mmCIF file of C-alpha atoms in Angstrom:
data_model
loop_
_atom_site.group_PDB
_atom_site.id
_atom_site.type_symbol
_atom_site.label_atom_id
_atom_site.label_comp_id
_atom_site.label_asym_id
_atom_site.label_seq_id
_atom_site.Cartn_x
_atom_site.Cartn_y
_atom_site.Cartn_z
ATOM 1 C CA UNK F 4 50.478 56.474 41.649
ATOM 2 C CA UNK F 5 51.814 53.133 42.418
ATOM 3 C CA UNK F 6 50.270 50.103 44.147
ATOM 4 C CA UNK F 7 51.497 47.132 46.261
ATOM 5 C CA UNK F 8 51.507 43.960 44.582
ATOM 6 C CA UNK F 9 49.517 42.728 47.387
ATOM 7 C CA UNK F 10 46.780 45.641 46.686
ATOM 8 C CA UNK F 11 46.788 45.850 43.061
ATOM 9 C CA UNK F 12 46.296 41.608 43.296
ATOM 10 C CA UNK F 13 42.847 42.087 45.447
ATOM 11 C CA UNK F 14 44.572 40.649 48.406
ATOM 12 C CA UNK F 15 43.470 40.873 51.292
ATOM 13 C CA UNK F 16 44.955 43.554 53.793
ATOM 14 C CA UNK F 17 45.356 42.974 57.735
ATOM 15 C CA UNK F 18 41.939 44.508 59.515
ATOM 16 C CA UNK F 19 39.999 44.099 56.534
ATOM 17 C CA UNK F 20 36.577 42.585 57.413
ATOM 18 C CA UNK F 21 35.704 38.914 55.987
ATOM 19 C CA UNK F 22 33.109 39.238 53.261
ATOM 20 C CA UNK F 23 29.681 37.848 54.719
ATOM 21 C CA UNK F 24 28.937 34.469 52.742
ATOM 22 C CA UNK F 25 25.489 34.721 50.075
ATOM 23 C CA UNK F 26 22.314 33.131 51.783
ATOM 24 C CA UNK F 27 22.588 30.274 49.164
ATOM 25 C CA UNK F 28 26.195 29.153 50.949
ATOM 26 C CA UNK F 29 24.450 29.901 54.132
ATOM 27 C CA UNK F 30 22.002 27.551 53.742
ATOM 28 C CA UNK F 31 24.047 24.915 52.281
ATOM 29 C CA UNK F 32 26.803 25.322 54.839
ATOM 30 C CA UNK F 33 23.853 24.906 57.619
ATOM 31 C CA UNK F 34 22.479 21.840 55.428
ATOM 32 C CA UNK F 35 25.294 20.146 55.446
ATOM 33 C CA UNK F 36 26.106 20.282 59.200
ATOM 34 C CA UNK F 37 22.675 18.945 59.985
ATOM 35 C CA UNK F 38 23.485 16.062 57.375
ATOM 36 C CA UNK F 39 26.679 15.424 58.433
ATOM 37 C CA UNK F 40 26.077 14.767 62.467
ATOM 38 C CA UNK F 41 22.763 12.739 61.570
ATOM 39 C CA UNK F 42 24.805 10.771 59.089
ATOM 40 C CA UNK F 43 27.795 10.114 61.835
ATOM 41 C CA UNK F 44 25.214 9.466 64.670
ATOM 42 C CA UNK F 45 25.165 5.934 65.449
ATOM 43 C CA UNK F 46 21.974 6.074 66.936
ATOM 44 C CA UNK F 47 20.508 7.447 63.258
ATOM 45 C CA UNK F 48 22.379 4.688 61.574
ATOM 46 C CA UNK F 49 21.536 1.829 63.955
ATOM 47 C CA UNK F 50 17.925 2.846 63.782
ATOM 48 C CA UNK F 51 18.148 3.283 59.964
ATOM 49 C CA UNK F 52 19.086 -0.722 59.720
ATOM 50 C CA UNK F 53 16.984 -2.196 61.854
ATOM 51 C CA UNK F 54 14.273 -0.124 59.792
ATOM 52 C CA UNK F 55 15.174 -1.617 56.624
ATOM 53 C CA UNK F 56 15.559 -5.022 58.367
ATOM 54 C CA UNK F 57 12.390 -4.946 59.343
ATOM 55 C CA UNK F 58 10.400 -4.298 55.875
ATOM 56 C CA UNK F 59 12.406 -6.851 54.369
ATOM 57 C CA UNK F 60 11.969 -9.503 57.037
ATOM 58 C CA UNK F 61 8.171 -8.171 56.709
ATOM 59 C CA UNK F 62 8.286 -8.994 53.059
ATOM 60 C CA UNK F 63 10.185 -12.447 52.944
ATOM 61 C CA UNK F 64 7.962 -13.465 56.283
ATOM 62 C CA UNK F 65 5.318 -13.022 54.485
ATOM 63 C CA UNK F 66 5.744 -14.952 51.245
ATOM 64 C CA UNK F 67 7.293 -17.314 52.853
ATOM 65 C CA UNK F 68 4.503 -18.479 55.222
ATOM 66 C CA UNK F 69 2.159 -17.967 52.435
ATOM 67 C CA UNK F 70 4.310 -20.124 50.362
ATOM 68 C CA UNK F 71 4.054 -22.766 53.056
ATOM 69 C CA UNK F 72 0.602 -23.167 53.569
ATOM 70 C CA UNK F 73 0.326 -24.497 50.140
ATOM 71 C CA UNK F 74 -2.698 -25.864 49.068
ATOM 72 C CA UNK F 75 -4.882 -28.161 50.852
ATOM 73 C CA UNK F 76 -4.434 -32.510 50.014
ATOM 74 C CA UNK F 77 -8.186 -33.971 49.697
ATOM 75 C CA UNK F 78 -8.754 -37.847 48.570
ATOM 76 C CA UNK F 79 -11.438 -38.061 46.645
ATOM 77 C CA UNK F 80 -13.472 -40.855 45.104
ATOM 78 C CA UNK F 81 -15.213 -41.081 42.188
ATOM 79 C CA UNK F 82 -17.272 -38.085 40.731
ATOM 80 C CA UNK F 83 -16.207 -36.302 43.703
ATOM 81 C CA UNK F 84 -12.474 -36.089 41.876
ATOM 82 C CA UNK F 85 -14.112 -34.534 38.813
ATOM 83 C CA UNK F 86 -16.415 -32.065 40.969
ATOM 84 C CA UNK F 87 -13.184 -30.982 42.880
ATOM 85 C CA UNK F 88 -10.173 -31.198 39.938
ATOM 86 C CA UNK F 89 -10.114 -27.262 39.241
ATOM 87 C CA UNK F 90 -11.348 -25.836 43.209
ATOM 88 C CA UNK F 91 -9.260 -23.654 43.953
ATOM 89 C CA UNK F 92 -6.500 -24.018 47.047
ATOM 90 C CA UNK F 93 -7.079 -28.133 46.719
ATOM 91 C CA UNK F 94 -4.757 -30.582 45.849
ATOM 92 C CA UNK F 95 -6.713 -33.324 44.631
ATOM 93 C CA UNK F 96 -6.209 -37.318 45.122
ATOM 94 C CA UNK F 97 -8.186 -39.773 43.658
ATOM 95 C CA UNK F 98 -8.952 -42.546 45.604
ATOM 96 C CA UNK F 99 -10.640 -46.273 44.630
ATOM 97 C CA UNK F 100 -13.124 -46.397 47.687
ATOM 98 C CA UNK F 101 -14.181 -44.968 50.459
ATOM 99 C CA UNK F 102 -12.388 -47.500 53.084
ATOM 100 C CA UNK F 103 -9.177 -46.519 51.214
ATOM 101 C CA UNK F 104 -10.059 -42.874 51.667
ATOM 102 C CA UNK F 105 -10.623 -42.885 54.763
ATOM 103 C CA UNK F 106 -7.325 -44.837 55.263
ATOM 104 C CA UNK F 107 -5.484 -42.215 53.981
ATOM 105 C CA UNK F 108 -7.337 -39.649 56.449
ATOM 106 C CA UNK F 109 -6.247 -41.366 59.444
ATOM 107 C CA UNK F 110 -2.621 -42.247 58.448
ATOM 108 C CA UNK F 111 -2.359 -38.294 57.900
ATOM 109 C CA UNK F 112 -1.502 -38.645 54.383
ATOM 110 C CA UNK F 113 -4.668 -36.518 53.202
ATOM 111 C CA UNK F 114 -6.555 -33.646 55.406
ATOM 112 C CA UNK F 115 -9.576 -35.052 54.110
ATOM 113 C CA UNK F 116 -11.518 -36.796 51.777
ATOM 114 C CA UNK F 117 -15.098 -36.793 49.875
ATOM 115 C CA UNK F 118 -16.616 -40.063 49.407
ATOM 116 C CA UNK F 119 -20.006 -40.162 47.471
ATOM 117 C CA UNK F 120 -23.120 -41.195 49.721
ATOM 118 C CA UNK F 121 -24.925 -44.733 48.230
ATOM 119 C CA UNK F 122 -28.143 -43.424 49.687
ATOM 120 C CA UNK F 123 -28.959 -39.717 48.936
ATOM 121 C CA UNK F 124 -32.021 -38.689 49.011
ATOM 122 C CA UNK F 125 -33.155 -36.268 46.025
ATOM 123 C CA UNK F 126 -32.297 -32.705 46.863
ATOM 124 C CA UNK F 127 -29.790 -33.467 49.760
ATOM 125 C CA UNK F 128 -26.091 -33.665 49.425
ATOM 126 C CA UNK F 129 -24.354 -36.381 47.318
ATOM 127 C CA UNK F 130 -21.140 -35.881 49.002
ATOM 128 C CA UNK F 131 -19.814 -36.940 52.565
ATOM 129 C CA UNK F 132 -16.604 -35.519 54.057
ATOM 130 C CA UNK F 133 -14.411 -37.336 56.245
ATOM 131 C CA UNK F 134 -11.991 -35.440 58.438
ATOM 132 C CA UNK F 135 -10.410 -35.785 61.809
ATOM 133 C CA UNK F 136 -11.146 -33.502 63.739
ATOM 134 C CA UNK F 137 -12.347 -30.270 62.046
ATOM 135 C CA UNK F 138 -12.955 -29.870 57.870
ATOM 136 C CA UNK F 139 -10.722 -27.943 56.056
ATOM 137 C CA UNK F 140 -12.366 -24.795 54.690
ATOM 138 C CA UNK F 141 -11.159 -24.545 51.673
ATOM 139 C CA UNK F 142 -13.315 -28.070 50.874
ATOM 140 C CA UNK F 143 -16.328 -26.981 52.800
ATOM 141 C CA UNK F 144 -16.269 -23.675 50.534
ATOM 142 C CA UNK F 145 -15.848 -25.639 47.619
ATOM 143 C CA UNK F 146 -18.811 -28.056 47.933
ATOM 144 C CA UNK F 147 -20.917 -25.304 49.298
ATOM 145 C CA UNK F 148 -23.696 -23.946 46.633
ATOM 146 C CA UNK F 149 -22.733 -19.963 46.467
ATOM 147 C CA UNK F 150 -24.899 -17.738 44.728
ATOM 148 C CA UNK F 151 -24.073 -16.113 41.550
ATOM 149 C CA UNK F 152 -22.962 -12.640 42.284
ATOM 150 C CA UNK F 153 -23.214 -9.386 39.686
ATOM 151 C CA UNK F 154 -21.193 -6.507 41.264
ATOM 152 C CA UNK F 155 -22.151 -2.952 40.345
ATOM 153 C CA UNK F 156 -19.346 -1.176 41.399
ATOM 154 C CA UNK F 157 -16.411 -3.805 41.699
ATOM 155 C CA UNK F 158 -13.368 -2.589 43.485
ATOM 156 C CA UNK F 159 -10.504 -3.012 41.031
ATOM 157 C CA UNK F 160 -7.895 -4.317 44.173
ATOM 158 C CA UNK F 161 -8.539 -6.375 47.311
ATOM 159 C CA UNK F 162 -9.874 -4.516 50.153
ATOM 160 C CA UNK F 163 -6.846 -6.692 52.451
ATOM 161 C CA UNK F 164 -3.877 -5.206 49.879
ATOM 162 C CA UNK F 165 -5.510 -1.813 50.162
ATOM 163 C CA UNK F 166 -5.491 -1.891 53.972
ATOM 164 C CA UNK F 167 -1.927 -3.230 54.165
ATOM 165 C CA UNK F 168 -0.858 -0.434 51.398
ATOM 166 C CA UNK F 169 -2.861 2.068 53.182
ATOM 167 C CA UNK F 170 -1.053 0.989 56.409
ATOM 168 C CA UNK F 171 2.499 1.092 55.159
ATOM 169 C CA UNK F 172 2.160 4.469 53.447
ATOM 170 C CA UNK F 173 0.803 5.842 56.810
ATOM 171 C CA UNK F 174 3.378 3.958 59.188
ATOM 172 C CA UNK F 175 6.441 5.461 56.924
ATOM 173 C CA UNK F 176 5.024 8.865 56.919
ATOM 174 C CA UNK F 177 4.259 9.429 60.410
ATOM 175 C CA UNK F 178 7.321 7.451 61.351
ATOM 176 C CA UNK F 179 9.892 9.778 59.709
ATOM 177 C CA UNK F 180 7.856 12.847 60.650
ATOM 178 C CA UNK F 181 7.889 12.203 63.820
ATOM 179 C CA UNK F 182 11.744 11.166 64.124
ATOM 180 C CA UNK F 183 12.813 13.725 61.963
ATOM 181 C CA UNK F 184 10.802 17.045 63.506
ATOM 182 C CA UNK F 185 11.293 16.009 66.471
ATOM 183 C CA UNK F 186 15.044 15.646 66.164
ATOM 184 C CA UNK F 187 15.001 19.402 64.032
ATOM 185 C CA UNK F 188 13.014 20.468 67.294
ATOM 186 C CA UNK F 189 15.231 18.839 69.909
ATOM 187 C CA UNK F 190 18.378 20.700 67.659
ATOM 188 C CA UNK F 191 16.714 24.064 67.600
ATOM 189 C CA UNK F 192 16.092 24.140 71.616
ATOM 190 C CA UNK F 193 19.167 22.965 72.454
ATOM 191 C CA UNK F 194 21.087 25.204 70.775
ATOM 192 C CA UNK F 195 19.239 27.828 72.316
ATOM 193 C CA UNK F 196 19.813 26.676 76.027
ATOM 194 C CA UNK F 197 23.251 26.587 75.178
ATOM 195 C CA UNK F 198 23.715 30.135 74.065
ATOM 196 C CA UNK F 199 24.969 28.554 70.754
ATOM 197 C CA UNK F 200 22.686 30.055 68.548
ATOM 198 C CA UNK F 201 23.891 33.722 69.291
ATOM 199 C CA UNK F 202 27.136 32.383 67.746
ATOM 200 C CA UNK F 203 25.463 31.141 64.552
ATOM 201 C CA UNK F 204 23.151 34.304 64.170
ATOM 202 C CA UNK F 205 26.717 36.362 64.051
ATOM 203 C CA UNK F 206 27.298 34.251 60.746
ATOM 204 C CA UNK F 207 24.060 33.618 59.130
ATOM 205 C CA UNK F 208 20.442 34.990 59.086
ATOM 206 C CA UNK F 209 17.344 33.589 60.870
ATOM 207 C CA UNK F 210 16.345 32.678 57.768
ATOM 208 C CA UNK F 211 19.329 30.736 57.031
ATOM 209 C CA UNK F 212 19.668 28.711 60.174
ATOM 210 C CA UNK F 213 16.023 27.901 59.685
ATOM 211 C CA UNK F 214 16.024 26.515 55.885
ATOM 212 C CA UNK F 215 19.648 24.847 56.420
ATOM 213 C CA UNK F 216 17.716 22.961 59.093
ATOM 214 C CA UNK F 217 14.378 22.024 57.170
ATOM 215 C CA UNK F 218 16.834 21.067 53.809
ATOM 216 C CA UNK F 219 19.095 18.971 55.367
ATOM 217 C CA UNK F 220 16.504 17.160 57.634
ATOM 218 C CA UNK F 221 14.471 16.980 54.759
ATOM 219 C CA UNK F 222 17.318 15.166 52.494
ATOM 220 C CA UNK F 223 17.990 12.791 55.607
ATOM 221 C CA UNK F 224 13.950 11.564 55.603
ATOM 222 C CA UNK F 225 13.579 11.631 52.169
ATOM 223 C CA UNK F 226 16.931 9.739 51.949
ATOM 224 C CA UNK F 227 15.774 7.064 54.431
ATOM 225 C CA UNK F 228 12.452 6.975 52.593
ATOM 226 C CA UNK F 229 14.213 6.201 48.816
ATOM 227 C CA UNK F 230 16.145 2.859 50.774
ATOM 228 C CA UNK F 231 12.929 1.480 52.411
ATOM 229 C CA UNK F 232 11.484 2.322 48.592
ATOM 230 C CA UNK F 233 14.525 -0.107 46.655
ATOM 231 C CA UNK F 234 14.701 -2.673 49.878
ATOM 232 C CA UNK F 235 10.707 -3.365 49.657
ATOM 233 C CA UNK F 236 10.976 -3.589 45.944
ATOM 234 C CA UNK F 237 13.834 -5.785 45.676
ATOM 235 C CA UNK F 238 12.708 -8.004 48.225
ATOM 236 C CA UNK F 239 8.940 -8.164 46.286
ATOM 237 C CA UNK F 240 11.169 -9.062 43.260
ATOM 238 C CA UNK F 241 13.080 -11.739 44.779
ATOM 239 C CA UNK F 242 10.009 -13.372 45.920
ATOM 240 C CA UNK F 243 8.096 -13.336 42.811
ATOM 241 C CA UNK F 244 5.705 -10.636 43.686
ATOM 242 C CA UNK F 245 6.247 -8.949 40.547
ATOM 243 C CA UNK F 246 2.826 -8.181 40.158
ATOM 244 C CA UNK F 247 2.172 -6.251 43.050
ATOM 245 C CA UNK F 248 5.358 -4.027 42.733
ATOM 246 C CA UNK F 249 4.068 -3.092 39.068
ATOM 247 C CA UNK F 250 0.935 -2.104 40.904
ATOM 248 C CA UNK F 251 2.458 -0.482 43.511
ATOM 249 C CA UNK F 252 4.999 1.386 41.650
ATOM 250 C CA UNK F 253 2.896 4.068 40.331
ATOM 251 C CA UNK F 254 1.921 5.224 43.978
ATOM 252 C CA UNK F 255 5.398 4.752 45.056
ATOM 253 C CA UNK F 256 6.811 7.338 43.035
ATOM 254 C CA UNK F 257 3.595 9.801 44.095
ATOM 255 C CA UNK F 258 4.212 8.946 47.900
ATOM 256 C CA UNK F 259 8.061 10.062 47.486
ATOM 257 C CA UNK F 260 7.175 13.469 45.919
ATOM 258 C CA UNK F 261 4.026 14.222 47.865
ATOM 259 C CA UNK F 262 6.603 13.121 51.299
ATOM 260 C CA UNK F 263 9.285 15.821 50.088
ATOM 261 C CA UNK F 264 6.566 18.642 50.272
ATOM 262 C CA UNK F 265 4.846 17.665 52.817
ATOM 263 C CA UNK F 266 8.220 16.896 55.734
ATOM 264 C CA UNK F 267 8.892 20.435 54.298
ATOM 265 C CA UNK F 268 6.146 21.782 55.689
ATOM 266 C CA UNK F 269 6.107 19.691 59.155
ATOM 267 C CA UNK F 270 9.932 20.475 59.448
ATOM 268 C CA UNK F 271 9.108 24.123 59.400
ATOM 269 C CA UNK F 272 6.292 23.684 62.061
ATOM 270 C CA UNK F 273 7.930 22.026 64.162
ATOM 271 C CA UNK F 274 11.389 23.999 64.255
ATOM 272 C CA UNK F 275 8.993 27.692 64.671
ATOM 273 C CA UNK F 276 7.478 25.871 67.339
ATOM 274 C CA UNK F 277 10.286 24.628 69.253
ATOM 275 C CA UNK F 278 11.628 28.092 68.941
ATOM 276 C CA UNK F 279 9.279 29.062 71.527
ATOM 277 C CA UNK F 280 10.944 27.779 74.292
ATOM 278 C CA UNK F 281 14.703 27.645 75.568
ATOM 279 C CA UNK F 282 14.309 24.355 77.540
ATOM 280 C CA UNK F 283 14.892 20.308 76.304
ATOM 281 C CA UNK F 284 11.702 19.890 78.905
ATOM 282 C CA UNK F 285 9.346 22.124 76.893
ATOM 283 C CA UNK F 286 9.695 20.263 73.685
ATOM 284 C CA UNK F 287 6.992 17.906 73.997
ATOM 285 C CA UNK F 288 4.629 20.464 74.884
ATOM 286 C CA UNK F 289 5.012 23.125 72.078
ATOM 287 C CA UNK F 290 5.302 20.294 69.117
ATOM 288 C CA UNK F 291 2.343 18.294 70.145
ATOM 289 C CA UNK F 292 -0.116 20.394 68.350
ATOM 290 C CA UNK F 293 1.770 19.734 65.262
ATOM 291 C CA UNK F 294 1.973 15.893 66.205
ATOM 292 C CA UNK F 295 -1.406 15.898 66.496
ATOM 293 C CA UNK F 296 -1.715 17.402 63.000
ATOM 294 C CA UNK F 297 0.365 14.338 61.969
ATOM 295 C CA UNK F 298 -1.293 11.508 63.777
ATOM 296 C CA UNK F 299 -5.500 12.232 63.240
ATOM 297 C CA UNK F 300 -5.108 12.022 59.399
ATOM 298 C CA UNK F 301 -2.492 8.954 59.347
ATOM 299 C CA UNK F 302 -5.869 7.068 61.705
ATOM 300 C CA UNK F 303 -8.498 8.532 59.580
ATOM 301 C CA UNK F 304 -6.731 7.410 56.444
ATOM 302 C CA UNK F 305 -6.320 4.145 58.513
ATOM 303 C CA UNK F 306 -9.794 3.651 59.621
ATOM 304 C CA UNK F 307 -11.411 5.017 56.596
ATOM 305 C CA UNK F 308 -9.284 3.276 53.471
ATOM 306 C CA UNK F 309 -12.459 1.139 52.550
ATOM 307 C CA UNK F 310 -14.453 4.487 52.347
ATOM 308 C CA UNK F 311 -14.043 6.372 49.058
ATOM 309 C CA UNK F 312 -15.784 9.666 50.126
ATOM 310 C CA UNK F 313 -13.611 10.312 53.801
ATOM 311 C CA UNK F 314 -10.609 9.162 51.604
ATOM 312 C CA UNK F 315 -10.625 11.911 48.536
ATOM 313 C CA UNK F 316 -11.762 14.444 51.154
ATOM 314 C CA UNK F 317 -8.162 13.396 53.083
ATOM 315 C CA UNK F 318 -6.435 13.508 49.674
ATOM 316 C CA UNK F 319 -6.693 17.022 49.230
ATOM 317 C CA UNK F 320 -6.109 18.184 52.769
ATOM 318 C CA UNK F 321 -2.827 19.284 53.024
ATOM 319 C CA UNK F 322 -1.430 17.360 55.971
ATOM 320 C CA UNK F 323 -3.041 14.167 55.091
ATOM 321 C CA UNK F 324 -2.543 14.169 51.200
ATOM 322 C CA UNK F 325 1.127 12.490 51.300
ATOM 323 C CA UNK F 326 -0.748 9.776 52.234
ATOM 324 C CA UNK F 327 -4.199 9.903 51.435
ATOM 325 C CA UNK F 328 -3.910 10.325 47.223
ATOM 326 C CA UNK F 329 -0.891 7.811 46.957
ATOM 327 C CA UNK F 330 -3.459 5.400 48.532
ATOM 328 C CA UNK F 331 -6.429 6.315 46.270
ATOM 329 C CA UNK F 332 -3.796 6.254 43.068
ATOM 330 C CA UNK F 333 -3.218 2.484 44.339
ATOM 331 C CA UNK F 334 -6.723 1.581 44.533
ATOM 332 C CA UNK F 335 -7.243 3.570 41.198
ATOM 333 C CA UNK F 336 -9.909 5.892 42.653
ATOM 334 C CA UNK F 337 -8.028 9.040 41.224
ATOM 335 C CA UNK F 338 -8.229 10.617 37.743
ATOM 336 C CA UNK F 339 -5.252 11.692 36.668
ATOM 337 C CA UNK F 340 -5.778 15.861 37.041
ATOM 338 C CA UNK F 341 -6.148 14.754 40.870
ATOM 339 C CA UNK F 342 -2.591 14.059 42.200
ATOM 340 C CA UNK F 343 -1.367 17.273 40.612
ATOM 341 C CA UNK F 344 -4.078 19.171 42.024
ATOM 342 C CA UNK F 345 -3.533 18.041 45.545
ATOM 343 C CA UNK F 346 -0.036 18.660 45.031
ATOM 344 C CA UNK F 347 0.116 22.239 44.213
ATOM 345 C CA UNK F 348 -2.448 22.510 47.099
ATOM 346 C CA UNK F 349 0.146 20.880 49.290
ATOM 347 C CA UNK F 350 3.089 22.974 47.784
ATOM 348 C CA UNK F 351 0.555 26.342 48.458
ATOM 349 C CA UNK F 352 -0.078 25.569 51.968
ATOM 350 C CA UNK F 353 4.039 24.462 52.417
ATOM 351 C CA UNK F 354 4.798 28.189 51.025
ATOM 352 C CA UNK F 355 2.371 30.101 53.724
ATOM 353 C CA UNK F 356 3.476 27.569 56.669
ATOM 354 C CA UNK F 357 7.325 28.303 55.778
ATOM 355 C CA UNK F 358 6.774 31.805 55.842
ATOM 356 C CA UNK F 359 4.806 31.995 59.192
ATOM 357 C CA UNK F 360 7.179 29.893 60.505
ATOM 358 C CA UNK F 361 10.166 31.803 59.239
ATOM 359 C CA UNK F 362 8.809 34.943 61.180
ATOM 360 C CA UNK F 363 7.999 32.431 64.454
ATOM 361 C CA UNK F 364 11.419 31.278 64.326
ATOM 362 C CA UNK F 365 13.233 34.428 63.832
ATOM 363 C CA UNK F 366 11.199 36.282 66.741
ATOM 364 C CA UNK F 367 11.350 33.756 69.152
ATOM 365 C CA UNK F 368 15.232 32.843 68.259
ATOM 366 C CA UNK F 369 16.884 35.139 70.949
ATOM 367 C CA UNK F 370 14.261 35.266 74.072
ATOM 368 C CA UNK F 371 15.012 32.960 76.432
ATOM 369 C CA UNK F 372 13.536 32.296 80.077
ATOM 370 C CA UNK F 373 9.692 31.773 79.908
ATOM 371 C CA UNK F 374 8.084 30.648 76.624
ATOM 372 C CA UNK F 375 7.369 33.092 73.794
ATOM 373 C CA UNK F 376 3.579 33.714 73.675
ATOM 374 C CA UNK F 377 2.405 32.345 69.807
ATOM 375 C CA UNK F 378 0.772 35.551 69.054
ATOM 376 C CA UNK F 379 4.143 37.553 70.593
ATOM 377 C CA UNK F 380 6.281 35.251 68.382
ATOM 378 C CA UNK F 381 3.653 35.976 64.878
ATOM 379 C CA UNK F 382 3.956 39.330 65.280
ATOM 380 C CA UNK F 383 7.478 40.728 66.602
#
C-alpha cells in the first residue's frame, strides 16, 4: 500500500480538525493578550509615569527641604559658646558681648543669641536668650535641663520612619490592587455583555481564560511594583540616604514576594466576582466586598503601626500580611521563621481562593441577564 507524500509527511488534509492548543499555551496565549493591551493603553502608561514621578519628586522633595532647613545660627557669648559648641541642630557663633550679640540679632545675621546674666541668683538660670520675635526651639531644647532617660524596651527605628514605611507599603499595595482587579473585573464583564466570551470559551477552558487573566494582570502589577522599587532606591541613593535604603532593602524584597501572592489571590476574587454579573453597572457592587477586604487591613496596619500586638496579629492574616510582616521586618519585630510562615499561610489561603474562584468563574461565565446568586455560582 502506497501513501501520498502529503499523508505519509503528517500533513495536514482538507476537513481535518485543528488540534486544540495544551492549557499551558492557553494560558500563556490569554496572558499575553491581557499584557499586551495594558502595555499599549495610554491611559496604563500615562498613569504608570506620573506614578513614578511622583515617588521620586516625593523623595528629592523631601531631602531637599530637609537639606534646607539646615541648622539653626545662635551668637553666643562667653561660656554660653562652650555650653552650646556640640548641641545638636546649632550653628554656633561666638560673640565678644552682649551689645554685639544682640547686634547681630537684629541685623538678621543670627536667629538668636545667649548672653550670660551678671546677676543670677543661685539656682536660677545663668543664661538669657535674645530673639525677635519667637526663640528658636532647637536653643530652648538645648538649654532646657532634660531628665536622664533608661528605656526598657527601646524601639530599634523611629516611630516617624516606621509610619512613613508603614504608609508607603500600604499606599502601593492597595493602589495596584485596586487598579489592577478592578481593571481584570471591568475586562471579565465586558466581555460578557458583549457576547465575546462565548467566542473565547470555543478556544480555551474556563480555567484558562481565568488564569491567563490573573497571570498577566499579575505580571503588569508586579511589573509596576519592581519600577517604583529601583526609582525610590535610586533616588534615596542620589540623595545620600544610603542608610535608609540598606534598612529598607530587606523589607523591600519581602514586600515584592509577599505582593505576587497576595494580587494572586485578589485577582482571582475579584474576576469570580465580576463573573456574576453581565453589566459594566454592576461592577462596583459585586467587587466591593473584596475592596473592603483590601482597604480595613491597609487602615488597621495604618492606624496600628506603633502597636506591636494588632501588627503581628495583621502579619499573619492573609489579606493583610503583604503588608503587615514587610512592616514588622522593617521595624525588626520579626524572627526570622516568621516571614516564611506567613507566607506559606498566604500561598495556602491563595490555593483555596483560586480554586473557589475557578468554580465561581466558570459557573457564572455563560448566564447572563440578572446576577448569578453566590451560592448558585459555588455550586453549579
Amino acid at each position: 500500500m502506497s501513501f501520498s507524500s502529503s499523508t505519509a509527511s503528517g500533513a495536514r488534509r482538507p476537513g481535518d480538525a485543528l488540534a486544540a492548543p495544551s492549557l499551558r499555551a492557553s494560558v500563556a496565549l490569554i496572558a499575553g493578550r491581557e499584557i499586551t493591551s495594558r502595555v499599549r493603553s495610554k491611559s496604563f502608561l500615562i498613569s504608570t509615569a506620573i506614578l513614578l514621578l511622583f515617588v521620586v519628586a516625593g523623595i528629592v522633595g523631601s531631602h531637599l527641604f530637609s537639606s534646607s532647613l539646615g541648622d539653626t545660627r545662635v551668637a553666643a557669648v562667653g561660656a554660653a559658646a562652650e555650653l552650646l559648641d556640640y548641641a545638636p541642630g546649632l550653628e554656633i557663633e561666638s560673640s565678644t558681648s552682649a551689645e554685639a550679640a544682640e547686634r547681630l540679632v537684629r541685623d538678621g545675621d543670627v536667629e538668636a543669641a545667649v548672653v550670660p546674666l551678671q546677676d543670677a541668683e543661685p539656682g536660677a538660670p545663668a543664661f538669657e536668650v535674645i530673639a525677635l520675635s519667637d526663640a528658636p526651639g532647637a536653643l530652648v531644647q538645648a538649654l532646657s535641663i532634660a531628665p536622664d532617660v533608661r528605656l526598657l524596651d527601646p524601639s530599634p527605628v523611629d516611630q516617624g520612619i516606621g509610619f512613613i514605611v508603614a504608609f508607603a507599603f500600604g499606599i502601593i499595595f492597595f493602589t495596584a490592587a485596586i487598579t489592577f482587579g478592578g481593571t481584570v473585573a471591568q475586562s471579565v464583564v465586558e466581555e460578557k455583555q458583549t457576547r465575546i466570551v462565548e467566542i473565547l470559551l470555543t478556544a480555551v477552558p474556563a480555567k484558562a481564560l481565568l488564569a491567563g487573566k490573573v497571570i498577566g494582570s499579575s505580571v503588569l502589577a508586579l511589573g509596576q511594583i519592581l519600577l517604583i522599587a529601583v526609582a525610590a532606591g535610586l533616588s534615596l541613593m542620589l540623595t545620600g540616604q544610603d542608610v535608609l535604603l540598606a534598612d529598607l532593602g530587606p523589607a523591600a524584597v519581602w514586600f515584592l514576594g509577599f505582593f505576587a501572592i497576595g494580587f494572586v489571590l485578589l485577582a482571582a476574587m475579584f474576576a469570580a466576582s465580576a463573573a456574576l454579573v453581565s453589566r459594566l453597572e454592576d461592577v462596583g457592587t459585586v467587587i466591593q466586598p473584596v475592596t473592603w477586604l483590601v482597604m480595613l487591613p491597609y487602615f488597621l496596619i495604618i492606624f496600628f503601626n506603633d502597636n506591636e500586638a494588632v501588627l503581628t496579629v495583621m502579619s499573619y492574616v492573609p489579606f493583610s500580611s503583604p503588608v503587615g510582616m514587610p512592616v514588622r521586618i522593617f521595624l525588626e519585630q520579626a524572627q526570622w521563621w516568621e516571614p516564611l510562615v506567613a507566607l506559606v499561610l498566604l500561598a495556602a489561603t491563595a490555593v483555596v481562593i483560586v480554586q473557589l474562584g475557578a468554580r465561581m468563574y466558570r459557573n457564572s461565565l455563560l448566564r447572563t441577564g440578572a446576577r448569578v446568586r453566590l451560592a448558585e455560582a459555588l455550586r453549579g
